[in-house]
């Protein structure tokens, strides 16, 4: 198996499970550490199986999805358009439901299918709907 970020062969078990090689994983985590103090992310509760997107009184985005991996947006999550904030949100949503390799492969499509169309004020995305979407996509992989 190859790393989904750089396409180099992966040999260690942890990286194989993740789908991301150790160097790329370190780079992703380093970016996360470097930029996390600048995040505008605000949270509206613990993840319980469904994704919550909402706006605070000041209009700032709030969600229940932890920002574990930074790949696109050093300033935080967003939705309702095609951009870096929605891309990171899509990636981190998928990481709640599936392996990292699948999340990385499909997060841009998830962004297009769910987050670009999301109303600015927010919405709830049922976990079972996300699981069904993932199942449909992974059938084409395996």
mmCIF file of N, CA and C in Angstrom, residues 37-96:
data_model
loop_
_atom_site.group_PDB
_atom_site.id
_atom_site.type_symbol
_atom_site.label_atom_id
_atom_site.label_comp_id
_atom_site.label_asym_id
_atom_site.label_seq_id
_atom_site.Cartn_x
_atom_site.Cartn_y
_atom_site.Cartn_z
ATOM 1 N N UNK A 37 -3.188 27.344 17.413
ATOM 2 C CA UNK A 37 -3.470 28.515 18.243
ATOM 3 C C UNK A 37 -4.174 29.619 17.454
ATOM 4 N N UNK A 38 -4.181 29.509 16.124
ATOM 5 C CA UNK A 38 -4.834 30.508 15.284
ATOM 6 C C UNK A 38 -6.237 30.091 14.846
ATOM 7 N N UNK A 39 -6.625 28.868 15.205
ATOM 8 C CA UNK A 39 -7.938 28.381 14.786
ATOM 9 C C UNK A 39 -9.043 29.260 15.329
ATOM 10 N N UNK A 40 -10.010 29.457 14.512
ATOM 11 C CA UNK A 40 -11.214 30.149 14.943
ATOM 12 C C UNK A 40 -12.278 29.133 15.347
ATOM 13 N N UNK A 41 -11.930 27.845 15.349
ATOM 14 C CA UNK A 41 -12.904 26.791 15.639
ATOM 15 C C UNK A 41 -13.514 26.966 17.023
ATOM 16 N N UNK A 42 -14.830 26.801 17.062
ATOM 17 C CA UNK A 42 -15.570 26.793 18.321
ATOM 18 C C UNK A 42 -16.461 25.563 18.294
ATOM 19 N N UNK A 43 -16.645 24.976 19.461
ATOM 20 C CA UNK A 43 -17.355 23.706 19.530
ATOM 21 C C UNK A 43 -18.676 23.848 20.281
ATOM 22 N N UNK A 44 -19.657 23.074 19.825
ATOM 23 C CA UNK A 44 -21.007 23.148 20.392
ATOM 24 C C UNK A 44 -21.432 21.804 20.951
ATOM 25 N N UNK A 45 -20.549 21.166 21.669
ATOM 26 C CA UNK A 45 -20.878 19.885 22.280
ATOM 27 C C UNK A 45 -20.003 18.768 21.775
ATOM 28 N N UNK A 46 -20.128 17.650 22.437
ATOM 29 C CA UNK A 46 -19.346 16.455 22.122
ATOM 30 C C UNK A 46 -19.982 15.704 20.955
ATOM 31 N N UNK A 47 -19.149 15.103 20.140
ATOM 32 C CA UNK A 47 -19.628 14.297 19.020
ATOM 33 C C UNK A 47 -20.370 13.082 19.568
ATOM 34 N N UNK A 48 -21.617 12.891 19.123
ATOM 35 C CA UNK A 48 -22.445 11.785 19.609
ATOM 36 C C UNK A 48 -22.939 10.877 18.483
ATOM 37 N N UNK A 49 -22.335 11.002 17.306
ATOM 38 C CA UNK A 49 -22.742 10.169 16.175
ATOM 39 C C UNK A 49 -23.329 10.962 15.025
ATOM 40 N N UNK A 50 -23.889 12.127 15.318
ATOM 41 C CA UNK A 50 -24.394 13.028 14.281
ATOM 42 C C UNK A 50 -23.520 14.277 14.256
ATOM 43 N N UNK A 51 -23.409 14.903 13.093
ATOM 44 C CA UNK A 51 -22.604 16.112 12.929
ATOM 45 C C UNK A 51 -23.507 17.327 13.078
ATOM 46 N N UNK A 52 -23.089 18.248 13.927
ATOM 47 C CA UNK A 52 -23.830 19.488 14.141
ATOM 48 C C UNK A 52 -23.020 20.646 13.584
ATOM 49 N N UNK A 53 -23.646 21.426 12.713
ATOM 50 C CA UNK A 53 -23.068 22.662 12.181
ATOM 51 C C UNK A 53 -24.018 23.788 12.565
ATOM 52 N N UNK A 54 -23.508 24.796 13.239
ATOM 53 C CA UNK A 54 -24.360 25.916 13.619
ATOM 54 C C UNK A 54 -23.527 27.190 13.717
ATOM 55 N N UNK A 55 -24.186 28.293 13.885
ATOM 56 C CA UNK A 55 -23.520 29.586 14.040
ATOM 57 C C UNK A 55 -23.758 30.113 15.451
ATOM 58 N N UNK A 56 -22.717 30.720 16.009
ATOM 59 C CA UNK A 56 -22.867 31.395 17.285
ATOM 60 C C UNK A 56 -23.608 32.709 17.070
ATOM 61 N N UNK A 57 -23.885 33.404 18.159
ATOM 62 C CA UNK A 57 -24.594 34.689 18.092
ATOM 63 C C UNK A 57 -23.849 35.704 17.234
ATOM 64 N N UNK A 58 -22.536 35.567 17.181
ATOM 65 C CA UNK A 58 -21.717 36.480 16.368
ATOM 66 C C UNK A 58 -21.546 36.002 14.929
ATOM 67 N N UNK A 59 -22.189 34.882 14.569
ATOM 68 C CA UNK A 59 -22.113 34.352 13.207
ATOM 69 C C UNK A 59 -20.946 33.416 12.963
ATOM 70 N N UNK A 60 -20.104 33.194 13.982
ATOM 71 C CA UNK A 60 -18.942 32.311 13.822
ATOM 72 C C UNK A 60 -19.390 30.854 13.748
ATOM 73 N N UNK A 61 -18.729 30.033 12.923
ATOM 74 C CA UNK A 61 -19.090 28.626 12.814
ATOM 75 C C UNK A 61 -18.787 27.865 14.103
ATOM 76 N N UNK A 62 -19.694 26.947 14.421
ATOM 77 C CA UNK A 62 -19.516 26.059 15.567
ATOM 78 C C UNK A 62 -19.890 24.648 15.128
ATOM 79 N N UNK A 63 -19.183 23.659 15.667
ATOM 80 C CA UNK A 63 -19.467 22.274 15.327
ATOM 81 C C UNK A 63 -19.082 21.363 16.476
ATOM 82 N N UNK A 64 -19.442 20.111 16.376
ATOM 83 C CA UNK A 64 -19.068 19.122 17.385
ATOM 84 C C UNK A 64 -17.974 18.179 16.872
ATOM 85 N N UNK A 65 -17.286 18.576 15.819
ATOM 86 C CA UNK A 65 -16.231 17.749 15.216
ATOM 87 C C UNK A 65 -14.857 18.301 15.607
ATOM 88 N N UNK A 66 -14.065 17.538 16.366
ATOM 89 C CA UNK A 66 -12.732 18.020 16.731
ATOM 90 C C UNK A 66 -11.835 18.172 15.506
ATOM 91 N N UNK A 67 -11.022 19.201 15.504
ATOM 92 C CA UNK A 67 -10.103 19.462 14.393
ATOM 93 C C UNK A 67 -8.799 18.715 14.685
ATOM 94 N N UNK A 68 -8.790 17.411 14.361
ATOM 95 C CA UNK A 68 -7.649 16.549 14.667
ATOM 96 C C UNK A 68 -6.548 16.635 13.618
ATOM 97 N N UNK A 69 -6.936 16.817 12.360
ATOM 98 C CA UNK A 69 -5.951 16.839 11.276
ATOM 99 C C UNK A 69 -6.156 18.105 10.449
ATOM 100 N N UNK A 70 -5.080 18.834 10.297
ATOM 101 C CA UNK A 70 -5.068 20.036 9.467
ATOM 102 C C UNK A 70 -4.411 19.683 8.142
ATOM 103 N N UNK A 71 -5.145 19.848 7.067
ATOM 104 C CA UNK A 71 -4.574 19.583 5.755
ATOM 105 C C UNK A 71 -4.729 20.790 4.843
ATOM 106 N N UNK A 72 -5.730 21.616 5.090
ATOM 107 C CA UNK A 72 -6.042 22.702 4.173
ATOM 108 C C UNK A 72 -6.125 24.083 4.825
ATOM 109 N N UNK A 73 -6.825 24.183 5.950
ATOM 110 C CA UNK A 73 -7.206 25.481 6.486
ATOM 111 C C UNK A 73 -6.564 25.784 7.833
ATOM 112 N N UNK A 74 -5.580 26.674 7.872
ATOM 113 C CA UNK A 74 -4.963 27.026 9.152
ATOM 114 C C UNK A 74 -5.834 27.937 10.014
ATOM 115 N N UNK A 75 -6.958 28.391 9.494
ATOM 116 C CA UNK A 75 -7.806 29.292 10.277
ATOM 117 C C UNK A 75 -9.076 28.638 10.798
ATOM 118 N N UNK A 76 -9.352 27.406 10.418
ATOM 119 C CA UNK A 76 -10.486 26.704 11.000
ATOM 120 C C UNK A 76 -11.552 26.281 10.010
ATOM 121 N N UNK A 77 -12.625 25.739 10.562
ATOM 122 C CA UNK A 77 -13.728 25.171 9.798
ATOM 123 C C UNK A 77 -14.647 26.237 9.216
ATOM 124 N N UNK A 78 -15.367 25.804 8.182
ATOM 125 C CA UNK A 78 -16.413 26.621 7.555
ATOM 126 C C UNK A 78 -17.237 25.698 6.689
ATOM 127 N N UNK A 79 -18.343 26.199 6.146
ATOM 128 C CA UNK A 79 -19.206 25.433 5.234
ATOM 129 C C UNK A 79 -20.023 26.409 4.400
ATOM 130 N N UNK A 80 -20.698 25.845 3.388
ATOM 131 C CA UNK A 80 -21.573 26.660 2.542
ATOM 132 C C UNK A 80 -20.914 27.154 1.272
ATOM 133 N N UNK A 81 -19.704 26.729 0.996
ATOM 134 C CA UNK A 81 -18.987 27.113 -0.221
ATOM 135 C C UNK A 81 -17.847 26.121 -0.449
ATOM 136 N N UNK A 82 -17.164 26.244 -1.575
ATOM 137 C CA UNK A 82 -16.037 25.380 -1.906
ATOM 138 C C UNK A 82 -14.762 26.084 -1.467
ATOM 139 N N UNK A 83 -14.178 25.645 -0.373
ATOM 140 C CA UNK A 83 -12.978 26.299 0.125
ATOM 141 C C UNK A 83 -12.183 25.402 1.048
ATOM 142 N N UNK A 84 -11.141 25.993 1.654
ATOM 143 C CA UNK A 84 -10.242 25.245 2.535
ATOM 144 C C UNK A 84 -10.892 24.887 3.866
ATOM 145 N N UNK A 85 -11.661 25.797 4.437
ATOM 146 C CA UNK A 85 -12.356 25.510 5.694
ATOM 147 C C UNK A 85 -13.310 24.332 5.560
ATOM 148 N N UNK A 86 -14.148 24.311 4.505
ATOM 149 C CA UNK A 86 -15.009 23.147 4.293
ATOM 150 C C UNK A 86 -14.220 21.857 4.014
ATOM 151 N N UNK A 87 -13.066 21.970 3.354
ATOM 152 C CA UNK A 87 -12.260 20.776 3.071
ATOM 153 C C UNK A 87 -11.736 20.153 4.357
ATOM 154 N N UNK A 88 -11.211 20.976 5.272
ATOM 155 C CA UNK A 88 -10.737 20.432 6.545
ATOM 156 C C UNK A 88 -11.895 19.873 7.373
ATOM 157 N N UNK A 89 -13.027 20.542 7.341
ATOM 158 C CA UNK A 89 -14.195 20.032 8.059
ATOM 159 C C UNK A 89 -14.611 18.671 7.499
ATOM 160 N N UNK A 90 -14.650 18.546 6.185
ATOM 161 C CA UNK A 90 -15.014 17.271 5.553
ATOM 162 C C UNK A 90 -14.044 16.166 5.959
ATOM 163 N N UNK A 91 -12.758 16.459 5.919
ATOM 164 C CA UNK A 91 -11.752 15.467 6.294
ATOM 165 C C UNK A 91 -11.956 15.012 7.732
ATOM 166 N N UNK A 92 -12.137 15.946 8.637
ATOM 167 C CA UNK A 92 -12.273 15.600 10.044
ATOM 168 C C UNK A 92 -13.606 14.933 10.359
ATOM 169 N N UNK A 93 -14.652 15.264 9.622
ATOM 170 C CA UNK A 93 -15.914 14.531 9.773
ATOM 171 C C UNK A 93 -15.692 13.073 9.390
ATOM 172 N N UNK A 94 -15.102 12.840 8.231
ATOM 173 C CA UNK A 94 -14.891 11.463 7.787
ATOM 174 C C UNK A 94 -13.983 10.690 8.734
ATOM 175 N N UNK A 95 -13.030 11.378 9.365
ATOM 176 C CA UNK A 95 -12.155 10.700 10.325
ATOM 177 C C UNK A 95 -12.923 10.191 11.543
ATOM 178 N N UNK A 96 -14.096 10.733 11.805
ATOM 179 C CA UNK A 96 -14.941 10.231 12.891
ATOM 180 C C UNK A 96 -15.622 8.910 12.505
#
